[in-house]
Amino acid sequence: MMNDPMTDTAAHPLKLFNSLTRQMEEFSPVHTGEARVYTCGPTVYNYPHIGNMRAYVFADLLGRTLSWKGYKLTHVINITDVGHLTDDADDGEDKLEKMAAEKAESIWDIAKHYTEAYWQDIKALNIRQPAHWSIATDYVPAMIDYAKGIAEQHCYELESGLYFDVSTVANYGTLARASTDDGEGRIDTVEGKRNAADFAIWRKTPPGEKRQMEWDSPWGKGAPGWHLECSVMSEALLGLPFDIHTGGIDHREIHHPNEIAQNQAHSCSDHSGAKIWMHNNFLIDRTGKMSKSSGEFLRLQLLKYKGFHPHSYRLMCLQAHYRNELEFSWDALESAQIRLKRILAQVEKLTNRFGDERIDSKRLPSPRYQLRTAKLNANHPRLVEYLSRFDEALSEDLNTPEALPILEQLLKEKRLPLEEHIRTVRSMFFALGMGIRQRSDFRRKPRRAHITLVEI
Ligand code: AMP
Ligand code: ZN
């Protein structure tokens, strides 16, 4: 039977920072006991860099926390294989078309190749599979219908396409704290736009040209504007309003305000579509924000090649609060790897005392690890206290920098009932998405030891 988190009075209420109100808010689901989350996924024209993967470690942490606290999670992550231009504000070329031309390959092959590469990184980082991977090109007919529904009242046609008039909805740009005529990124790049922030819903194929990806529409042959897909797919798969929408902080400026405008237009209301909008901050390096279009960037593969376990990068992300910038350096990654090995060595000590066969049990159903189950299993007052402190940290806007030391202290405890102790640790591992060690020798040679993990 599903737990009802609302009836667990001892649990700490989950508070999340809502970018829309710029305030911490208590999570109160649209549907009792459920959490519906939409995450803006990758544009698959290139490999994801480790900065991109920070966005999905964050979304995974959010999803795990919701599951851990007993909510029935429905998570959607989209794959953008059409429509994203080299400039978020309607300028430049379609990123996939550009890459396909450079590589002399079909767009479909490009999209397939980089989607698979992204999924490999998702797996390596122990990011759970969402309920739906929604692929943008699968939804083009739905996007055309959606656009037809809002065109008359909210859009106008120019030679280059169908544009959304942002002055037709209430409070455009609240999320970005920008008005219709100023603000970062609000550049008038297309001649004839009524407002600088107006954006393309449909991009017509220029006369005499043929695009690899184009569809017939009431506005001529062409392709959807990038912002349309997320409004269409989130509404189709989660219903409006849904609970939480996530993405990197760059989306707070253009992409998400535009999604909100479309949601308002389509639902004929002032509601933004999602109750809470959450944004992870950037992974940066000494030269600034890591970005795919800048050519040189770090991939998870390179980290692995240099001897780092993907979980060390995951831990590096968890060591920082998701709303803070995180600076990447090899030294910082090395420290995270050493910390991970220390944690796993403690787990090894604990499980060795218990007996290998029983603790090496394979993947167990996740409710075993939920907070409520862990509480039922933990009668010892010290364990109850540890769980409560850990819950409090995660419930405070996913404060992993505080939650991690609580797990580490718990691992060092000596005189707790062993089985309950291990169950409590496992429950925390589940929430953080850390693997349990299988077999290794890192107690003897912690720096050079090989890490092998079992996903839980
Ligand atoms: P893209 O594939 O470019 O659409 O980006 C995928 C996700 O990664 C989006 O949520 C971006 O906001 C996010 N993102 C891009 N660069 C970074 C970075 N350096 N650090 C953290 N997140 C990022
Ligand atoms: Zn999106």
Tab-separated table of C-alpha atoms and ligand atoms in Angstrom:
chain	number	residue	atom	x	y	z
A	1	MET	CA	0.000	0.000	0.000
A	2	MET	CA	1.215	3.479	-0.793
A	3	ASN	CA	2.358	5.604	2.109
A	4	ASP	CA	0.540	8.832	2.598
A	5	PRO	CA	3.264	11.327	3.492
A	6	MET	CA	0.624	13.689	4.805
A	7	THR	CA	-0.205	11.359	7.678
A	8	ASP	CA	3.399	10.944	8.772
A	9	THR	CA	3.275	13.630	11.401
A	10	ALA	CA	6.830	13.090	12.599
A	11	ALA	CA	8.305	13.801	9.151
A	12	HIS	CA	9.687	17.246	8.477
A	13	PRO	CA	7.650	19.185	5.924
A	14	LEU	CA	9.458	19.443	2.611
A	15	LYS	CA	10.415	23.030	1.829
A	16	LEU	CA	11.621	23.977	-1.626
A	17	PHE	CA	12.878	27.239	-3.083
A	18	ASN	CA	10.434	28.446	-5.710
A	19	SER	CA	12.179	30.609	-8.326
A	20	LEU	CA	8.816	32.104	-9.223
A	21	THR	CA	8.281	33.689	-5.807
A	22	ARG	CA	11.987	33.667	-4.863
A	23	GLN	CA	10.896	32.111	-1.569
A	24	MET	CA	11.023	28.842	0.302
A	25	GLU	CA	7.647	27.141	0.105
A	26	GLU	CA	6.217	24.062	1.735
A	27	PHE	CA	5.551	21.360	-0.834
A	28	SER	CA	1.844	20.776	-1.062
A	29	PRO	CA	1.017	18.420	-3.935
A	30	VAL	CA	-1.687	19.061	-6.484
A	31	HIS	CA	-2.818	15.423	-6.110
A	32	THR	CA	-2.703	13.994	-2.574
A	33	GLY	CA	0.267	11.698	-2.024
A	34	GLU	CA	1.682	12.320	-5.518
A	35	ALA	CA	4.466	14.396	-6.969
A	36	ARG	CA	4.528	15.242	-10.681
A	37	VAL	CA	7.801	16.662	-11.908
A	38	TYR	CA	8.958	17.845	-15.331
A	39	THR	CA	12.636	18.365	-16.124
A	40	CYS	CA	13.951	20.117	-19.224
A	41	GLY	CA	16.187	17.567	-20.861
A	42	PRO	CA	19.200	17.824	-23.135
A	43	THR	CA	19.421	19.151	-26.660
A	44	VAL	CA	20.982	16.148	-28.339
A	45	TYR	CA	23.303	17.793	-30.863
A	46	ASN	CA	26.452	17.030	-28.913
A	47	TYR	CA	27.684	15.038	-25.926
A	48	PRO	CA	26.456	16.238	-22.549
A	49	HIS	CA	29.170	17.890	-20.471
A	50	ILE	CA	29.457	17.361	-16.745
A	51	GLY	CA	27.751	20.743	-16.159
A	52	ASN	CA	24.655	19.472	-17.972
A	53	MET	CA	24.791	16.341	-15.853
A	54	ARG	CA	24.699	18.482	-12.703
A	55	ALA	CA	21.153	19.490	-13.770
A	56	TYR	CA	20.092	15.821	-13.850
A	57	VAL	CA	21.846	14.868	-10.609
A	58	PHE	CA	19.828	17.698	-9.055
A	59	ALA	CA	16.535	16.547	-10.658
A	60	ASP	CA	17.298	12.984	-9.521
A	61	LEU	CA	17.977	14.148	-5.980
A	62	LEU	CA	14.653	15.983	-5.980
A	63	GLY	CA	12.832	12.897	-7.301
A	64	ARG	CA	14.549	10.603	-4.809
A	65	THR	CA	13.754	12.930	-1.922
A	66	LEU	CA	10.102	12.967	-2.952
A	67	SER	CA	10.048	9.156	-3.252
A	68	TRP	CA	11.954	8.783	0.008
A	69	LYS	CA	9.429	10.943	1.779
A	70	GLY	CA	6.670	8.693	0.451
A	71	TYR	CA	5.237	10.591	-2.520
A	72	LYS	CA	4.311	8.623	-5.617
A	73	LEU	CA	6.572	10.240	-8.174
A	74	THR	CA	5.831	10.755	-11.869
A	75	HIS	CA	8.893	12.263	-13.470
A	76	VAL	CA	9.179	13.363	-17.101
A	77	ILE	CA	12.439	14.326	-18.803
A	78	ASN	CA	12.288	15.450	-22.418
A	79	ILE	CA	14.777	14.990	-25.200
A	80	THR	CA	15.068	18.034	-27.475
A	81	ASP	CA	15.782	16.780	-30.972
A	82	VAL	CA	14.288	19.725	-32.838
A	83	GLY	CA	13.828	23.464	-32.514
A	84	HIS	CA	16.602	24.640	-30.169
A	85	LEU	CA	18.471	27.443	-31.917
A	86	THR	CA	22.074	28.420	-31.296
A	87	ASP	CA	20.677	31.443	-29.461
A	88	ASP	CA	17.891	30.864	-26.920
A	89	ALA	CA	16.190	34.032	-28.207
A	90	ASP	CA	15.099	33.068	-31.726
A	91	ASP	CA	18.383	33.812	-33.400
A	92	GLY	CA	20.805	31.570	-35.246
A	93	GLU	CA	20.469	28.085	-36.642
A	94	ASP	CA	18.856	24.945	-35.297
A	95	LYS	CA	21.579	23.293	-33.192
A	96	LEU	CA	20.852	19.826	-34.569
A	97	GLU	CA	20.739	20.951	-38.187
A	98	LYS	CA	24.038	22.771	-37.769
A	99	MET	CA	25.776	19.731	-36.276
A	100	ALA	CA	24.268	17.408	-38.902
A	101	ALA	CA	25.607	19.658	-41.675
A	102	GLU	CA	29.050	19.821	-40.056
A	103	LYS	CA	29.230	16.053	-39.695
A	104	ALA	CA	27.445	15.318	-42.977
A	105	GLU	CA	25.051	12.990	-41.173
A	106	SER	CA	21.287	12.883	-40.880
A	107	ILE	CA	19.726	14.777	-37.980
A	108	TRP	CA	18.012	11.585	-36.862
A	109	ASP	CA	21.367	9.798	-36.569
A	110	ILE	CA	22.873	12.736	-34.702
A	111	ALA	CA	19.956	12.784	-32.267
A	112	LYS	CA	20.107	9.005	-31.735
A	113	HIS	CA	23.841	8.985	-31.121
A	114	TYR	CA	23.842	11.795	-28.557
A	115	THR	CA	20.671	10.601	-26.824
A	116	GLU	CA	22.330	7.237	-26.259
A	117	ALA	CA	25.482	8.922	-24.973
A	118	TYR	CA	23.358	10.960	-22.560
A	119	TRP	CA	21.525	7.854	-21.326
A	120	GLN	CA	24.859	6.182	-20.634
A	121	ASP	CA	25.866	9.080	-18.399
A	122	ILE	CA	22.460	8.988	-16.687
A	123	LYS	CA	23.041	5.338	-15.823
A	124	ALA	CA	26.638	5.841	-14.718
A	125	LEU	CA	25.567	8.577	-12.325
A	126	ASN	CA	22.863	6.369	-10.790
A	127	ILE	CA	20.150	8.751	-11.961
A	128	ARG	CA	16.839	6.918	-11.856
A	129	GLN	CA	14.849	6.384	-15.032
A	130	PRO	CA	11.924	8.815	-15.231
A	131	ALA	CA	8.416	7.516	-15.890
A	132	HIS	CA	8.659	9.084	-19.379
A	133	TRP	CA	11.454	10.156	-21.666
A	134	SER	CA	9.468	12.387	-23.977
A	135	ILE	CA	11.032	12.937	-27.383
A	136	ALA	CA	10.154	16.302	-28.941
A	137	THR	CA	9.746	15.070	-32.528
A	138	ASP	CA	7.117	12.537	-31.347
A	139	TYR	CA	4.956	15.449	-30.269
A	140	VAL	CA	5.068	17.707	-33.341
A	141	PRO	CA	1.425	17.025	-34.369
A	142	ALA	CA	0.378	17.767	-30.769
A	143	MET	CA	2.461	20.970	-30.891
A	144	ILE	CA	0.693	22.072	-34.074
A	145	ASP	CA	-2.720	21.474	-32.440
A	146	TYR	CA	-1.603	23.361	-29.348
A	147	ALA	CA	-0.386	26.293	-31.448
A	148	LYS	CA	-3.653	26.338	-33.402
A	149	GLY	CA	-5.493	26.641	-30.080
A	150	ILE	CA	-3.635	29.767	-28.998
A	151	ALA	CA	-2.808	31.359	-32.375
A	152	GLU	CA	-5.850	33.565	-32.754
A	153	GLN	CA	-5.725	35.224	-29.358
A	154	HIS	CA	-2.029	35.226	-28.605
A	155	CYS	CA	0.009	35.015	-31.806
A	156	TYR	CA	0.725	36.845	-35.040
A	157	GLU	CA	2.369	35.784	-38.260
A	158	LEU	CA	5.529	37.224	-39.784
A	159	GLU	CA	7.395	36.089	-42.858
A	160	SER	CA	9.673	33.902	-40.743
A	161	GLY	CA	7.016	32.250	-38.621
A	162	LEU	CA	4.275	32.410	-36.024
A	163	TYR	CA	5.153	34.552	-33.004
A	164	PHE	CA	3.764	34.656	-29.495
A	165	ASP	CA	2.777	38.148	-28.350
A	166	VAL	CA	3.915	38.281	-24.720
A	167	SER	CA	1.716	41.291	-23.964
A	168	THR	CA	-1.367	39.050	-24.275
A	169	VAL	CA	-0.674	37.224	-20.993
A	170	ALA	CA	-0.528	38.511	-17.433
A	171	ASN	CA	2.815	39.389	-15.842
A	172	TYR	CA	5.084	38.055	-18.569
A	173	GLY	CA	8.631	37.493	-17.336
A	174	THR	CA	7.886	37.324	-13.582
A	175	LEU	CA	10.149	34.297	-13.311
A	176	ALA	CA	13.060	36.152	-14.881
A	177	ARG	CA	12.164	39.352	-13.056
A	178	ALA	CA	12.054	41.016	-16.457
A	179	SER	CA	9.308	43.038	-18.054
A	180	THR	CA	8.316	42.800	-21.692
A	181	ASP	CA	10.709	45.473	-22.843
A	182	ASP	CA	13.880	45.083	-20.845
A	183	GLY	CA	15.956	42.526	-19.045
A	184	GLU	CA	18.783	40.204	-19.848
A	185	GLY	CA	18.502	38.328	-23.093
A	186	ARG	CA	15.407	40.193	-24.239
A	187	ILE	CA	16.807	41.216	-27.596
A	188	ASP	CA	14.740	42.198	-30.583
A	189	THR	CA	16.343	39.906	-33.155
A	190	VAL	CA	13.527	39.467	-35.641
A	191	GLU	CA	12.206	42.338	-37.702
A	192	GLY	CA	8.529	43.057	-37.168
A	193	LYS	CA	8.157	41.669	-33.671
A	194	ARG	CA	5.582	43.561	-31.632
A	195	ASN	CA	7.547	43.208	-28.391
A	196	ALA	CA	11.236	42.485	-27.978
A	197	ALA	CA	10.453	39.370	-25.925
A	198	ASP	CA	8.001	37.846	-28.419
A	199	PHE	CA	9.154	34.410	-29.490
A	200	ALA	CA	8.626	31.931	-32.297
A	201	ILE	CA	6.020	29.225	-31.880
A	202	TRP	CA	6.518	28.012	-35.437
A	203	ARG	CA	9.548	28.666	-37.668
A	204	LYS	CA	8.710	28.596	-41.373
A	205	THR	CA	11.148	27.022	-43.780
A	206	PRO	CA	12.435	29.964	-45.877
A	207	PRO	CA	11.198	29.916	-49.501
A	208	GLY	CA	13.387	27.807	-51.759
A	209	GLU	CA	14.977	25.919	-48.848
A	210	LYS	CA	14.434	22.384	-47.663
A	211	ARG	CA	15.118	21.410	-44.093
A	212	GLN	CA	15.884	17.858	-43.001
A	213	MET	CA	13.207	18.171	-40.344
A	214	GLU	CA	10.065	19.956	-41.435
A	215	TRP	CA	6.350	19.440	-41.067
A	216	ASP	CA	3.244	20.855	-42.733
A	217	SER	CA	1.285	23.313	-40.645
A	218	PRO	CA	-1.374	26.013	-41.101
A	219	TRP	CA	1.543	28.494	-41.216
A	220	GLY	CA	3.428	26.625	-43.923
A	221	LYS	CA	6.169	24.021	-43.856
A	222	GLY	CA	8.501	24.420	-40.936
A	223	ALA	CA	9.456	23.335	-37.448
A	224	PRO	CA	8.225	24.185	-33.953
A	225	GLY	CA	9.845	26.847	-31.799
A	226	TRP	CA	11.886	25.361	-28.969
A	227	HIS	CA	9.735	26.574	-26.060
A	228	LEU	CA	6.585	24.942	-27.408
A	229	GLU	CA	7.670	21.350	-26.811
A	230	CYS	CA	7.978	21.586	-23.027
A	231	SER	CA	4.547	23.200	-22.596
A	232	VAL	CA	2.944	20.574	-24.810
A	233	MET	CA	4.681	17.531	-23.326
A	234	SER	CA	4.339	18.579	-19.675
A	235	GLU	CA	0.621	19.195	-20.106
A	236	ALA	CA	0.113	15.957	-22.057
A	237	LEU	CA	1.973	13.762	-19.569
A	238	LEU	CA	1.379	15.458	-16.235
A	239	GLY	CA	-1.736	17.620	-16.668
A	240	LEU	CA	-1.939	21.272	-15.648
A	241	PRO	CA	-1.152	22.410	-13.063
A	242	PHE	CA	1.549	19.972	-12.030
A	243	ASP	CA	3.854	20.172	-9.051
A	244	ILE	CA	7.435	21.017	-9.966
A	245	HIS	CA	9.310	22.113	-13.084
A	246	THR	CA	13.113	21.971	-13.047
A	247	GLY	CA	15.983	23.105	-15.228
A	248	GLY	CA	19.319	24.880	-15.156
A	249	ILE	CA	19.369	28.504	-14.045
A	250	ASP	CA	19.808	29.764	-17.626
A	251	HIS	CA	16.262	28.578	-18.321
A	252	ARG	CA	14.948	31.021	-15.738
A	253	GLU	CA	15.615	33.878	-18.143
A	254	ILE	CA	13.979	32.928	-21.449
A	255	HIS	CA	12.880	29.329	-21.882
A	256	HIS	CA	10.772	29.014	-18.730
A	257	PRO	CA	9.131	32.471	-18.904
A	258	ASN	CA	8.112	31.531	-22.448
A	259	GLU	CA	6.773	28.164	-21.334
A	260	ILE	CA	4.780	29.944	-18.640
A	261	ALA	CA	3.308	32.373	-21.192
A	262	GLN	CA	2.216	29.448	-23.392
A	263	ASN	CA	0.762	27.580	-20.392
A	264	GLN	CA	-1.228	30.655	-19.419
A	265	ALA	CA	-2.509	31.108	-22.969
A	266	HIS	CA	-3.459	27.455	-23.430
A	267	SER	CA	-5.147	27.070	-20.050
A	268	CYS	CA	-6.849	30.499	-20.337
A	269	SER	CA	-5.656	31.357	-16.832
A	270	ASP	CA	-2.906	33.298	-15.081
A	271	HIS	CA	-1.458	30.115	-13.563
A	272	SER	CA	2.130	29.428	-14.561
A	273	GLY	CA	1.410	25.730	-15.137
A	274	ALA	CA	3.706	24.354	-12.437
A	275	LYS	CA	3.340	25.283	-8.781
A	276	ILE	CA	7.059	25.346	-8.110
A	277	TRP	CA	9.870	26.231	-10.527
A	278	MET	CA	13.301	25.058	-9.418
A	279	HIS	CA	16.678	25.843	-10.967
A	280	ASN	CA	20.116	24.420	-10.360
A	281	ASN	CA	23.051	26.783	-10.525
A	282	PHE	CA	25.969	26.303	-12.899
A	283	LEU	CA	28.994	24.146	-12.793
A	284	ILE	CA	31.782	26.522	-13.679
A	285	ASP	CA	35.478	26.230	-14.224
A	286	ARG	CA	38.148	28.877	-14.078
A	287	THR	CA	37.100	30.206	-17.462
A	288	GLY	CA	33.404	30.520	-16.492
A	289	LYS	CA	30.213	28.541	-17.194
A	290	MET	CA	30.792	25.213	-18.850
A	291	SER	CA	28.955	25.178	-22.163
A	292	LYS	CA	28.509	22.724	-25.025
A	293	SER	CA	28.779	25.308	-27.756
A	294	SER	CA	32.181	26.510	-26.552
A	295	GLY	CA	33.866	23.481	-28.151
A	296	GLU	CA	36.180	22.257	-25.380
A	297	PHE	CA	34.288	20.763	-22.473
A	298	LEU	CA	34.484	17.990	-19.930
A	299	ARG	CA	32.591	14.784	-20.381
A	300	LEU	CA	31.952	12.080	-17.827
A	301	GLN	CA	33.906	9.731	-20.108
A	302	LEU	CA	37.046	11.787	-19.604
A	303	LEU	CA	36.615	11.685	-15.844
A	304	LYS	CA	36.317	7.910	-16.037
A	305	TYR	CA	39.333	7.708	-18.326
A	306	LYS	CA	41.353	9.626	-15.757
A	307	GLY	CA	40.407	7.105	-13.067
A	308	PHE	CA	37.475	8.833	-11.404
A	309	HIS	CA	34.342	6.912	-10.606
A	310	PRO	CA	31.154	8.656	-11.839
A	311	HIS	CA	29.860	8.474	-8.265
A	312	SER	CA	32.751	10.697	-7.211
A	313	TYR	CA	31.357	13.369	-9.516
A	314	ARG	CA	27.866	12.730	-8.143
A	315	LEU	CA	29.236	13.208	-4.630
A	316	MET	CA	31.019	16.371	-5.742
A	317	CYS	CA	27.640	17.733	-6.869
A	318	LEU	CA	25.971	16.718	-3.594
A	319	GLN	CA	28.673	18.410	-1.558
A	320	ALA	CA	27.423	21.754	-2.851
A	321	HIS	CA	23.905	23.068	-2.488
A	322	TYR	CA	22.188	22.882	-5.883
A	323	ARG	CA	21.462	26.620	-5.833
A	324	ASN	CA	25.116	27.564	-5.433
A	325	GLU	CA	27.634	27.730	-8.211
A	326	LEU	CA	30.043	24.829	-8.125
A	327	GLU	CA	33.569	25.230	-9.386
A	328	PHE	CA	35.079	22.199	-11.023
A	329	SER	CA	38.719	21.331	-10.513
A	330	TRP	CA	40.562	18.035	-10.650
A	331	ASP	CA	41.653	18.577	-7.039
A	332	ALA	CA	38.059	19.022	-5.925
A	333	LEU	CA	37.086	15.852	-7.765
A	334	GLU	CA	39.997	13.992	-6.178
A	335	SER	CA	38.826	15.094	-2.698
A	336	ALA	CA	35.280	13.954	-3.499
A	337	GLN	CA	36.633	10.571	-4.597
A	338	ILE	CA	38.598	10.188	-1.367
A	339	ARG	CA	35.527	11.126	0.635
A	340	LEU	CA	33.455	8.575	-1.278
A	341	LYS	CA	36.004	5.879	-0.596
A	342	ARG	CA	36.018	6.730	3.106
A	343	ILE	CA	32.234	6.483	3.217
A	344	LEU	CA	32.290	3.164	1.371
A	345	ALA	CA	35.037	1.812	3.620
A	346	GLN	CA	32.836	2.566	6.625
A	347	VAL	CA	29.966	0.759	4.934
A	348	GLU	CA	32.260	-2.176	4.337
A	349	LYS	CA	33.214	-2.328	8.017
A	350	LEU	CA	29.603	-2.268	9.014
A	351	THR	CA	28.451	-4.868	6.535
A	352	ASN	CA	31.395	-7.173	7.294
A	353	ARG	CA	30.226	-7.297	10.876
A	354	PHE	CA	26.820	-8.324	9.631
A	355	GLY	CA	27.834	-10.997	7.143
A	356	ASP	CA	28.362	-10.566	3.423
A	357	GLU	CA	25.639	-12.823	2.085
A	358	ARG	CA	22.786	-10.957	3.672
A	359	ILE	CA	23.889	-7.439	2.877
A	360	ASP	CA	24.883	-8.137	-0.728
A	361	SER	CA	21.247	-8.797	-1.531
A	362	LYS	CA	20.279	-7.532	-4.977
A	363	ARG	CA	18.089	-4.560	-5.825
A	364	LEU	CA	15.195	-4.382	-3.427
A	365	PRO	CA	11.931	-2.567	-4.003
A	366	SER	CA	12.404	1.072	-3.176
A	367	PRO	CA	9.648	1.330	-0.512
A	368	ARG	CA	12.036	-0.679	1.673
A	369	TYR	CA	14.189	2.427	1.814
A	370	GLN	CA	11.575	5.071	2.323
A	371	LEU	CA	11.809	7.269	5.360
A	372	ARG	CA	8.669	5.819	6.873
A	373	THR	CA	9.902	2.228	6.478
A	374	ALA	CA	13.292	3.208	7.842
A	375	LYS	CA	11.569	4.705	10.862
A	376	LEU	CA	9.571	1.558	11.451
A	377	ASN	CA	12.822	-0.385	11.354
A	378	ALA	CA	14.731	1.973	13.592
A	379	ASN	CA	13.613	1.705	17.165
A	380	HIS	CA	16.819	2.768	18.778
A	381	PRO	CA	16.494	6.420	19.890
A	382	ARG	CA	19.864	7.361	18.355
A	383	LEU	CA	18.799	5.998	14.970
A	384	VAL	CA	15.473	7.778	15.217
A	385	GLU	CA	17.392	10.974	15.901
A	386	TYR	CA	19.785	10.429	12.975
A	387	LEU	CA	16.886	9.832	10.611
A	388	SER	CA	15.111	12.907	11.835
A	389	ARG	CA	18.202	15.118	11.387
A	390	PHE	CA	18.848	13.703	7.918
A	391	ASP	CA	15.206	14.236	6.988
A	392	GLU	CA	15.360	17.778	8.317
A	393	ALA	CA	18.413	18.575	6.165
A	394	LEU	CA	16.930	17.149	2.954
A	395	SER	CA	13.588	18.753	3.691
A	396	GLU	CA	15.255	22.155	3.865
A	397	ASP	CA	15.474	22.677	0.107
A	398	LEU	CA	17.545	19.505	-0.422
A	399	ASN	CA	20.398	20.566	1.791
A	400	THR	CA	22.826	17.793	0.890
A	401	PRO	CA	25.934	19.579	2.274
A	402	GLU	CA	24.258	19.157	5.687
A	403	ALA	CA	22.823	15.714	5.072
A	404	LEU	CA	26.152	14.127	4.074
A	405	PRO	CA	27.970	14.650	7.402
A	406	ILE	CA	24.953	13.178	9.213
A	407	LEU	CA	25.319	10.008	7.144
A	408	GLU	CA	29.059	10.003	7.845
A	409	GLN	CA	28.541	10.366	11.606
A	410	LEU	CA	26.009	7.559	11.529
A	411	LEU	CA	28.513	5.329	9.748
A	412	LYS	CA	31.051	5.855	12.516
A	413	GLU	CA	28.644	4.870	15.308
A	414	LYS	CA	29.789	1.718	17.079
A	415	ARG	CA	27.173	0.498	19.484
A	416	LEU	CA	23.915	0.518	17.593
A	417	PRO	CA	21.824	-2.566	16.813
A	418	LEU	CA	23.534	-3.736	13.632
A	419	GLU	CA	20.632	-4.665	11.407
A	420	GLU	CA	18.727	-1.470	12.201
A	421	HIS	CA	21.925	0.494	11.739
A	422	ILE	CA	22.506	-0.908	8.253
A	423	ARG	CA	18.889	-0.408	7.220
A	424	THR	CA	19.073	3.232	8.255
A	425	VAL	CA	22.277	3.740	6.252
A	426	ARG	CA	20.700	2.072	3.224
A	427	SER	CA	17.711	4.323	3.438
A	428	MET	CA	19.979	7.386	3.399
A	429	PHE	CA	21.963	5.930	0.507
A	430	PHE	CA	18.740	5.551	-1.434
A	431	ALA	CA	17.758	9.181	-0.846
A	432	LEU	CA	21.166	10.430	-1.996
A	433	GLY	CA	21.428	7.940	-4.848
A	434	MET	CA	24.702	6.496	-3.676
A	435	GLY	CA	25.641	2.923	-4.500
A	436	ILE	CA	26.533	0.339	-1.917
A	437	ARG	CA	29.974	-1.101	-2.274
A	438	GLN	CA	30.261	-4.600	-3.642
A	439	ARG	CA	33.848	-5.680	-3.160
A	440	SER	CA	37.043	-3.677	-3.113
A	441	ASP	CA	40.307	-3.147	-1.351
A	442	PHE	CA	40.161	0.528	-0.614
A	443	ARG	CA	40.719	0.131	3.091
A	444	ARG	CA	44.280	-0.908	2.360
A	445	LYS	CA	45.070	1.509	-0.459
A	446	PRO	CA	42.392	4.150	-0.279
A	447	ARG	CA	43.878	6.456	-2.914
A	448	ARG	CA	44.415	3.977	-5.685
A	449	ALA	CA	41.760	1.463	-4.818
A	450	HIS	CA	39.221	0.412	-7.373
A	451	ILE	CA	35.588	1.144	-6.606
A	452	THR	CA	32.879	-1.294	-7.584
A	453	LEU	CA	29.314	-0.443	-6.773
A	454	VAL	CA	25.981	-2.112	-6.655
A	455	GLU	CA	23.187	0.251	-7.520
A	456	ILE	CA	20.425	0.428	-4.971
B	1	AMP	P1	21.029	21.778	-22.969
B	1	AMP	O1	21.357	20.399	-23.423
B	1	AMP	O2	21.998	22.807	-23.440
B	1	AMP	O3	19.601	22.144	-23.317
B	1	AMP	O4	21.153	21.778	-21.387
B	1	AMP	C1	20.697	20.743	-20.576
B	1	AMP	C2	20.563	21.216	-19.121
B	1	AMP	O5	21.862	21.539	-18.582
B	1	AMP	C3	19.712	22.467	-18.956
B	1	AMP	O6	18.885	22.308	-17.808
B	1	AMP	C4	20.743	23.556	-18.730
B	1	AMP	O7	20.196	24.621	-18.009
B	1	AMP	C5	21.790	22.812	-17.928
B	1	AMP	N1	23.143	23.396	-17.973
B	1	AMP	C6	23.801	23.868	-19.052
B	1	AMP	N2	25.057	24.267	-18.719
B	1	AMP	C7	25.192	24.028	-17.384
B	1	AMP	C8	26.260	24.206	-16.445
B	1	AMP	N3	27.441	24.690	-16.798
B	1	AMP	N4	26.041	23.842	-15.153
B	1	AMP	C9	24.837	23.330	-14.767
B	1	AMP	N5	23.801	23.137	-15.605
B	1	AMP	C10	23.952	23.474	-16.893
B	2	ZN	ZN	12.212	22.837	-21.557
